[in-house]
């Protein structure tokens, strides 16, 4: 079967943003894209995934290099009780910085309003620390703590600006005269990567490759009860005989923030998705009528949190819709099945021209039948929308992005003569239908990537012709 792939850009969203009602199913006469604002949503029946500060795996905490203050530091976070999922937060600091948790010989860290006290258990390491840190005397260094107590809140690291360090060899205690500081005063740049996309050192280019660990994949399923009314108009009503959806969605991405200018330098999401849908719809028309509608299932919210650093809220939502036109009373039935694997979307929230969609070939099957002689056009649609919004360092960012994939099964059924109501279709007598309904159905997949900053979509459309119908209508 030949597949025609078209790619184009459009300058604006086709529809305005609307606020979704997460408590109820609802139908809209016109469809819309929705990018949830972080402060407006709450997870549904789940808790945010918590990432806690831990030493990076594989480092040698006994290596003397951990004693050396560095301006480029990488802070590691892992999902609680998970083996694979992690995030890295890279900082380019204004001052040389020491990550105390990376030094194995430090046994205790205590903090007051004006000091940080560090206790060692190894005289050799203590002497090396004194030699190295004394070389920074009269120069500012940053101490990063990661322990519960007065130093930092639970699941958070704290930064202390130290102006002087005293060493007591008899107790192996180093006391730094210091004050707690925020990143806005001690850092130049911060970069965050998540979903196993490796963070490059600050100032280097991040490779835009999607890595998909199983633990980072959001799996969801939804279905509707039989006889659910998804549209009711003056002369038309559409019911669900069967509607089921399933998806596997993986989010990854990177943030890069400049503390100097107070703005984002880089912000992108990668979304990898598989999607399946199976629809059986029943429509009753009692007069000449046409309409378009979209029915949205309640969105599914998921949370991801690094306390004090990042909150990310991915959202997944399914929808059903149709464009229907009938020249008179009729009863219609439509079956539509879709399976789409391996779609990859890169969404750049700061540079929309860098947004790309690639991969994935959809598999369709479908059939529409009618009982009366009226001409009918019935375009059944199903869709999935995946989006994410973020809060960075406790500040709500007005940057959200996502993708909406809409699949359409297009059917045009024509008739010039009366057909008995008990027939849903008649076999062809030859290559040509006796009535004028020998039309091929068609399938289309429309994928849009959207952002809140740039009202611009990158669209990729897959078009394929279905088989010639073996029935006349």
Coordinates of C-alpha atoms in Angstrom, one line a residue:
X1 CA 0.0 0.0 0.0
X2 CA 1.5 3.3 -1.0
X3 CA 1.9 6.0 1.7
X4 CA 2.1 9.7 0.9
X5 CA 3.9 11.7 3.5
X6 CA 3.4 15.5 3.5
X7 CA 5.1 17.9 5.8
X8 CA 4.2 21.6 6.2
X9 CA 4.3 24.4 8.6
X10 CA 1.4 26.6 9.6
X11 CA 1.7 30.0 11.2
X12 CA -0.9 29.7 13.9
X13 CA -2.9 27.1 15.8
X14 CA -6.1 26.2 14.1
X15 CA -8.0 26.6 17.4
X16 CA -7.8 28.7 20.5
X17 CA -6.6 27.3 23.8
X18 CA -9.4 26.2 26.1
X19 CA -9.6 25.1 29.7
X20 CA -10.4 21.4 30.1
X21 CA -12.9 20.2 32.7
X22 CA -11.0 17.3 34.3
X23 CA -14.0 16.2 36.3
X24 CA -16.4 15.3 33.5
X25 CA -16.6 14.0 30.0
X26 CA -17.7 16.6 27.5
X27 CA -18.3 17.3 23.9
X28 CA -17.2 20.4 22.1
X29 CA -18.6 21.5 18.8
X30 CA -15.1 22.6 17.7
X31 CA -11.9 20.8 18.8
X32 CA -9.1 22.6 20.6
X33 CA -5.5 22.2 21.7
X34 CA -5.0 22.5 25.4
X35 CA -1.7 23.2 27.2
X36 CA -2.3 22.9 31.0
X37 CA -0.8 25.6 33.2
X38 CA 1.1 24.0 36.1
X39 CA -0.8 25.8 38.9
X40 CA -4.2 24.9 37.5
X41 CA -3.9 21.1 37.5
X42 CA -3.6 18.3 40.1
X43 CA -2.6 14.7 39.4
X44 CA -5.6 12.3 39.2
X45 CA -5.3 9.5 41.7
X46 CA -1.5 9.4 41.7
X47 CA 1.4 11.1 43.3
X48 CA 4.3 12.9 41.6
X49 CA 7.4 10.9 41.0
X50 CA 10.0 12.1 43.6
X51 CA 13.6 12.5 42.6
X52 CA 16.0 12.8 45.6
X53 CA 19.6 14.1 45.7
X54 CA 22.1 11.2 45.7
X55 CA 25.8 10.9 44.7
X56 CA 26.2 10.1 41.1
X57 CA 26.6 6.4 40.5
X58 CA 30.1 5.2 39.5
X59 CA 32.1 8.1 41.0
X60 CA 34.9 7.3 43.4
X61 CA 34.1 9.1 46.6
X62 CA 37.6 8.3 47.9
X63 CA 39.3 10.1 45.0
X64 CA 41.2 13.2 46.1
X65 CA 39.8 15.1 43.1
X66 CA 36.6 15.5 45.0
X67 CA 38.4 17.9 47.3
X68 CA 39.2 20.3 44.5
X69 CA 36.8 23.2 44.2
X70 CA 35.4 23.4 40.6
X71 CA 33.2 25.9 38.8
X72 CA 31.4 23.2 36.8
X73 CA 29.4 21.0 39.1
X74 CA 26.9 18.2 38.3
X75 CA 24.2 17.3 40.9
X76 CA 22.6 14.0 40.5
X77 CA 19.0 13.0 41.4
X78 CA 17.3 9.6 41.2
X79 CA 13.7 8.5 41.4
X80 CA 12.9 7.2 44.9
X81 CA 12.8 3.3 44.9
X82 CA 13.7 3.1 41.2
X83 CA 16.9 1.8 39.5
X84 CA 16.9 3.5 36.1
X85 CA 15.2 6.9 36.2
X86 CA 17.4 9.9 37.0
X87 CA 18.0 13.5 36.4
X88 CA 21.2 15.6 36.3
X89 CA 21.4 19.3 37.2
X90 CA 24.5 21.0 35.9
X91 CA 25.7 24.4 37.2
X92 CA 28.4 26.7 36.0
X93 CA 29.2 28.6 39.2
X94 CA 30.6 32.0 39.7
X95 CA 32.9 30.7 42.4
X96 CA 34.8 27.4 42.9
X97 CA 32.5 24.9 44.5
X98 CA 32.9 21.7 46.6
X99 CA 30.2 19.0 46.6
X100 CA 30.6 17.7 50.2
X101 CA 28.5 14.5 49.5
X102 CA 31.2 13.3 47.1
X103 CA 33.9 13.1 49.8
X104 CA 33.7 9.7 51.5
X105 CA 35.8 10.8 54.5
X106 CA 33.3 13.5 55.6
X107 CA 31.2 12.0 58.4
X108 CA 29.2 15.0 59.6
X109 CA 28.1 18.4 58.4
X110 CA 26.5 20.9 60.7
X111 CA 25.2 24.4 59.8
X112 CA 24.3 27.6 61.6
X113 CA 23.2 31.0 60.3
X114 CA 26.8 32.0 59.8
X115 CA 28.9 28.8 59.5
X116 CA 29.2 25.3 58.1
X117 CA 31.1 22.7 60.2
X118 CA 32.6 19.7 58.4
X119 CA 33.9 16.7 60.3
X120 CA 36.4 14.2 58.8
X121 CA 37.4 10.7 59.8
X122 CA 40.7 10.5 57.9
X123 CA 43.8 12.5 58.9
X124 CA 45.3 12.2 55.5
X125 CA 42.2 13.4 53.7
X126 CA 41.8 16.2 56.2
X127 CA 45.4 17.4 55.6
X128 CA 44.8 17.4 51.9
X129 CA 41.6 19.3 52.3
X130 CA 43.4 21.9 54.4
X131 CA 46.2 22.2 51.9
X132 CA 43.8 22.7 49.0
X133 CA 41.2 24.8 50.7
X134 CA 43.9 27.0 52.4
X135 CA 45.1 27.9 48.9
X136 CA 41.7 29.5 48.5
X137 CA 42.1 31.6 51.7
X138 CA 40.7 35.1 51.3
X139 CA 38.8 33.8 48.2
X140 CA 35.2 32.8 48.1
X141 CA 34.3 29.1 47.8
X142 CA 30.8 27.5 47.7
X143 CA 30.0 24.5 49.9
X144 CA 27.1 22.3 48.7
X145 CA 25.4 20.2 51.5
X146 CA 23.0 17.2 51.2
X147 CA 21.9 16.1 54.7
X148 CA 18.8 16.4 56.8
X149 CA 19.0 19.0 59.5
X150 CA 19.7 22.7 59.7
X151 CA 21.8 22.7 56.5
X152 CA 19.0 22.0 54.0
X153 CA 15.4 20.9 53.7
X154 CA 14.6 17.2 53.2
X155 CA 15.3 16.1 49.6
X156 CA 17.0 19.3 48.8
X157 CA 20.6 20.5 48.6
X158 CA 21.8 23.8 50.0
X159 CA 24.5 26.2 48.8
X160 CA 26.7 28.1 51.3
X161 CA 29.0 31.0 50.3
X162 CA 32.2 30.6 52.4
X163 CA 34.6 33.5 52.9
X164 CA 37.0 31.8 55.3
X165 CA 37.8 28.2 56.6
X166 CA 39.5 27.4 59.9
X167 CA 41.0 23.9 60.4
X168 CA 41.4 22.0 63.7
X169 CA 43.8 19.0 63.2
X170 CA 43.1 17.6 66.7
X171 CA 39.4 17.2 66.0
X172 CA 39.5 16.9 62.2
X173 CA 36.9 19.6 62.0
X174 CA 36.9 22.4 59.4
X175 CA 34.7 25.4 60.1
X176 CA 33.7 27.7 57.3
X177 CA 32.5 31.2 57.9
X178 CA 29.5 31.3 55.5
X179 CA 26.1 32.4 54.6
X180 CA 23.4 30.5 52.7
X181 CA 23.0 31.7 49.1
X182 CA 20.6 31.2 46.3
X183 CA 21.6 30.1 42.9
X184 CA 20.7 33.5 41.4
X185 CA 23.7 35.0 43.3
X186 CA 26.3 32.3 42.9
X187 CA 25.6 30.6 39.5
X188 CA 26.0 31.8 35.9
X189 CA 24.1 28.9 34.1
X190 CA 22.0 25.9 35.0
X191 CA 21.2 23.0 32.8
X192 CA 18.7 20.2 33.6
X193 CA 18.3 17.0 31.7
X194 CA 15.7 14.2 32.4
X195 CA 14.6 10.9 30.9
X196 CA 18.1 9.6 30.4
X197 CA 19.1 12.3 27.9
X198 CA 22.7 12.9 29.0
X199 CA 23.4 16.5 30.1
X200 CA 26.5 18.0 28.4
X201 CA 28.8 20.1 30.4
X202 CA 27.6 23.7 30.7
X203 CA 28.4 25.6 27.5
X204 CA 28.4 22.6 25.2
X205 CA 25.8 21.4 22.8
X206 CA 23.3 18.9 24.0
X207 CA 22.7 15.9 21.7
X208 CA 19.0 15.7 20.9
X209 CA 18.7 12.0 21.1
X210 CA 15.8 10.2 22.7
X211 CA 16.6 7.5 25.2
X212 CA 13.7 5.5 26.4
X213 CA 14.2 3.6 29.7
X214 CA 11.2 1.5 30.6
X215 CA 10.7 3.1 34.0
X216 CA 10.2 6.6 32.4
X217 CA 7.4 5.4 30.1
X218 CA 3.8 6.5 31.0
X219 CA 1.4 3.7 30.2
X220 CA -2.3 4.5 30.1
X221 CA -5.6 2.9 29.0
X222 CA -9.1 4.3 28.8
X223 CA -12.5 3.1 27.6
X224 CA -16.1 4.3 27.4
X225 CA -19.2 2.3 28.5
X226 CA -21.5 1.0 25.8
X227 CA -24.3 3.4 24.8
X228 CA -22.3 6.5 25.9
X229 CA -23.7 9.5 24.0
X230 CA -20.8 11.4 22.6
X231 CA -22.9 13.9 20.6
X232 CA -26.5 15.0 20.6
X233 CA -27.8 17.6 18.2
X234 CA -31.1 18.8 16.8
X235 CA -31.3 16.0 14.2
X236 CA -28.4 13.7 15.1
X237 CA -27.2 11.5 17.9
X238 CA -24.0 9.5 18.1
X239 CA -23.4 6.6 20.6
X240 CA -20.5 4.4 21.5
X241 CA -20.8 0.7 21.0
X242 CA -17.1 0.3 21.9
X243 CA -14.3 2.7 22.5
X244 CA -10.9 1.8 23.9
X245 CA -7.6 3.6 23.9
X246 CA -4.1 2.7 25.1
X247 CA -0.7 4.5 24.8
X248 CA 2.9 4.4 25.9
X249 CA 4.4 7.9 26.1
X250 CA 7.9 8.8 27.2
X251 CA 9.0 12.3 28.0
X252 CA 12.6 13.5 28.0
X253 CA 14.2 16.9 27.5
X254 CA 16.5 19.7 28.7
X255 CA 16.3 23.1 30.3
X256 CA 19.1 25.6 30.2
X257 CA 18.8 28.8 32.3
X258 CA 21.0 31.9 32.5
X259 CA 21.2 33.4 35.9
X260 CA 23.1 36.4 34.5
X261 CA 20.3 37.4 32.1
X262 CA 17.5 35.8 34.1
X263 CA 16.1 33.9 31.1
X264 CA 15.9 30.5 29.5
X265 CA 18.6 29.7 26.9
X266 CA 17.3 26.3 26.0
X267 CA 14.1 24.4 26.7
X268 CA 12.9 21.4 24.8
X269 CA 10.9 18.2 25.2
X270 CA 11.3 14.9 23.4
X271 CA 8.1 12.8 23.2
X272 CA 8.2 9.2 22.0
X273 CA 4.8 7.5 21.7
X274 CA 2.8 4.4 20.8
X275 CA -0.9 4.7 20.4
X276 CA -3.8 2.3 19.8
X277 CA -7.5 3.0 19.4
X278 CA -10.6 0.8 18.6
X279 CA -13.9 2.5 17.9
X280 CA -17.4 1.3 17.1
X281 CA -19.8 4.2 16.7
X282 CA -23.5 4.3 16.0
X283 CA -25.3 7.4 14.6
X284 CA -29.0 8.1 14.1
X285 CA -29.9 11.0 11.8
X286 CA -33.6 12.0 11.4
X287 CA -33.3 14.8 8.8
X288 CA -30.9 16.6 6.4
X289 CA -28.2 17.6 8.8
X290 CA -24.4 18.2 9.1
X291 CA -22.1 18.9 12.1
X292 CA -18.6 18.5 13.4
X293 CA -17.9 17.6 17.0
X294 CA -15.1 16.5 19.4
X295 CA -15.5 14.6 22.6
X296 CA -12.7 14.7 25.1
X297 CA -12.1 12.1 27.8
X298 CA -10.8 13.4 31.1
X299 CA -7.1 14.1 30.9
X300 CA -4.6 12.0 32.8
X301 CA -2.1 14.0 34.8
X302 CA 1.3 12.7 35.9
X303 CA 3.8 14.5 38.2
X304 CA 7.6 14.6 38.4
X305 CA 9.4 16.6 41.1
X306 CA 12.9 17.5 42.2
X307 CA 12.2 19.5 45.4
X308 CA 13.4 23.1 45.1
X309 CA 14.5 22.6 41.5
X310 CA 11.9 21.3 39.0
X311 CA 8.3 20.3 38.8
X312 CA 7.2 18.7 35.5
X313 CA 3.6 17.8 34.7
X314 CA 3.1 15.6 31.7
X315 CA -0.5 15.2 30.5
X316 CA -2.2 12.6 28.3
X317 CA -5.7 13.0 26.9
X318 CA -7.8 11.0 24.4
X319 CA -10.6 12.2 22.1
X320 CA -13.2 11.1 19.7
X321 CA -14.8 13.2 17.0
X322 CA -16.5 13.2 13.6
X323 CA -17.5 15.3 10.7
X324 CA -21.0 14.1 9.6
X325 CA -23.2 15.2 6.7
X326 CA -26.4 13.4 5.7
X327 CA -29.0 14.4 3.1
X328 CA -31.8 12.7 5.0
X329 CA -32.8 10.3 7.8
X330 CA -30.4 7.4 8.2
X331 CA -28.7 5.0 10.6
X332 CA -25.0 4.7 10.4
X333 CA -22.4 2.4 12.0
X334 CA -18.6 2.9 11.9
X335 CA -15.7 0.7 13.0
X336 CA -12.3 2.3 13.1
X337 CA -9.1 0.8 14.3
X338 CA -5.7 2.4 14.6
X339 CA -2.2 1.3 15.7
X340 CA 0.7 3.8 15.6
X341 CA 4.2 2.8 16.7
X342 CA 7.4 4.7 17.0
X343 CA 6.4 8.3 16.7
X344 CA 9.2 10.7 17.8
X345 CA 8.6 14.4 18.4
X346 CA 11.2 17.0 19.3
X347 CA 9.5 20.2 20.6
X348 CA 11.8 23.2 21.0
X349 CA 9.9 25.8 23.1
X350 CA 12.3 28.6 22.3
X351 CA 12.9 28.1 18.6
X352 CA 9.8 26.6 16.9
X353 CA 11.7 26.1 13.6
X354 CA 13.7 23.4 15.4
X355 CA 10.6 21.4 16.3
X356 CA 10.6 18.1 14.3
X357 CA 8.4 15.0 14.0
X358 CA 9.7 11.8 12.7
X359 CA 9.2 8.0 12.7
X360 CA 6.2 5.8 13.0
X361 CA 3.9 4.3 10.3
X362 CA 0.3 4.1 11.2
X363 CA -1.8 1.0 10.5
X364 CA -5.5 1.6 9.9
X365 CA -8.6 -0.4 9.3
X366 CA -12.2 0.8 9.1
X367 CA -15.7 0.4 7.8
X368 CA -18.8 2.5 7.6
X369 CA -22.3 1.3 6.8
X370 CA -25.7 2.9 6.3
X371 CA -29.3 1.7 6.1
X372 CA -31.1 4.2 4.0
X373 CA -30.7 5.8 0.5
X374 CA -29.6 9.2 1.7
X375 CA -26.1 10.4 0.7
X376 CA -23.8 10.4 3.7
X377 CA -20.3 11.7 4.5
X378 CA -18.9 10.3 7.8
X379 CA -15.4 11.1 8.8
X380 CA -14.6 9.5 12.2
X381 CA -11.7 10.8 14.2
X382 CA -9.7 9.7 17.2
X383 CA -6.8 11.5 18.8
X384 CA -4.3 11.6 21.6
X385 CA -2.7 14.7 23.0
X386 CA 0.5 14.6 25.1
X387 CA 1.8 17.8 26.7
X388 CA 4.0 19.0 29.5
X389 CA 4.3 22.1 31.6
X390 CA 7.0 23.0 34.1
X391 CA 7.9 25.0 37.2
X392 CA 11.6 25.8 37.5
X393 CA 13.3 26.7 40.8
X394 CA 9.9 27.5 42.4
X395 CA 9.0 29.9 39.5
X396 CA 6.1 29.1 37.2
X397 CA 7.4 29.2 33.6
X398 CA 4.9 30.2 30.9
X399 CA 6.4 27.6 28.7
X400 CA 4.4 24.5 27.8
X401 CA 4.5 22.2 24.8
X402 CA 3.1 19.1 23.4
X403 CA 1.8 17.2 20.5
X404 CA -1.7 16.2 19.2
X405 CA -2.2 13.3 16.9
X406 CA -5.5 13.1 15.1
X407 CA -6.5 10.0 13.0
X408 CA -9.4 10.2 10.5
X409 CA -11.3 7.6 8.6
X410 CA -13.1 9.3 5.7
X411 CA -16.2 7.6 4.2
X412 CA -18.5 9.0 1.5
X413 CA -21.5 6.8 0.8
X414 CA -23.8 7.8 -2.1
X415 CA -27.0 6.4 -3.4
X416 CA -29.4 7.3 -6.2
X417 CA -32.1 4.8 -5.5
X418 CA -34.0 3.3 -2.6
X419 CA -32.3 0.5 -0.7
X420 CA -34.3 -1.8 1.5
X421 CA -33.8 -1.1 5.2
X422 CA -32.9 -4.6 6.0
X423 CA -29.8 -4.4 3.8
X424 CA -26.6 -2.8 5.2
X425 CA -24.9 -3.3 1.9
X426 CA -25.1 -5.2 -1.4
X427 CA -22.3 -7.1 -3.0
X428 CA -21.0 -5.7 -6.3
X429 CA -22.3 -7.4 -9.4
X430 CA -19.1 -6.5 -11.2
X431 CA -16.5 -3.9 -11.1
X432 CA -19.0 -1.0 -10.9
X433 CA -21.7 -0.5 -8.3
X434 CA -25.2 -0.3 -9.5
X435 CA -25.6 2.9 -7.4
X436 CA -22.9 5.6 -7.3
X437 CA -21.3 4.6 -4.0
X438 CA -18.1 2.9 -5.4
X439 CA -15.9 5.3 -3.4
X440 CA -12.6 4.3 -1.7
X441 CA -12.5 5.1 2.0
X442 CA -9.3 7.0 3.0
X443 CA -7.3 7.3 6.2
X444 CA -5.2 10.2 7.4
X445 CA -3.0 10.9 10.4
X446 CA -2.3 14.5 11.3
X447 CA 0.3 15.3 13.9
X448 CA 0.8 18.8 15.3
X449 CA 3.5 19.9 17.8
X450 CA 2.6 23.1 19.7
X451 CA 4.1 25.4 22.3
X452 CA 2.6 28.2 24.4
X453 CA 5.4 30.7 23.4
X454 CA 5.2 30.3 19.7
X455 CA 1.7 29.8 18.3
X456 CA 3.2 27.8 15.4
X457 CA 2.7 24.2 14.6
X458 CA 4.8 21.7 12.6
X459 CA 2.4 19.4 10.8
X460 CA 3.1 16.0 9.3
X461 CA 0.3 14.2 7.5
X462 CA 0.3 10.6 6.6
X463 CA -2.3 9.8 3.8
X464 CA -3.2 6.4 2.5
X465 CA -6.0 4.9 0.5
X466 CA -8.0 2.1 1.9
X467 CA -9.1 -0.9 -0.2
X468 CA -11.9 -0.6 -2.7
X469 CA -15.2 -1.3 -0.9
X470 CA -16.7 -4.7 -1.6
X471 CA -20.2 -3.4 -0.9
X472 CA -22.5 -0.9 -2.6
X473 CA -24.7 1.3 -0.4

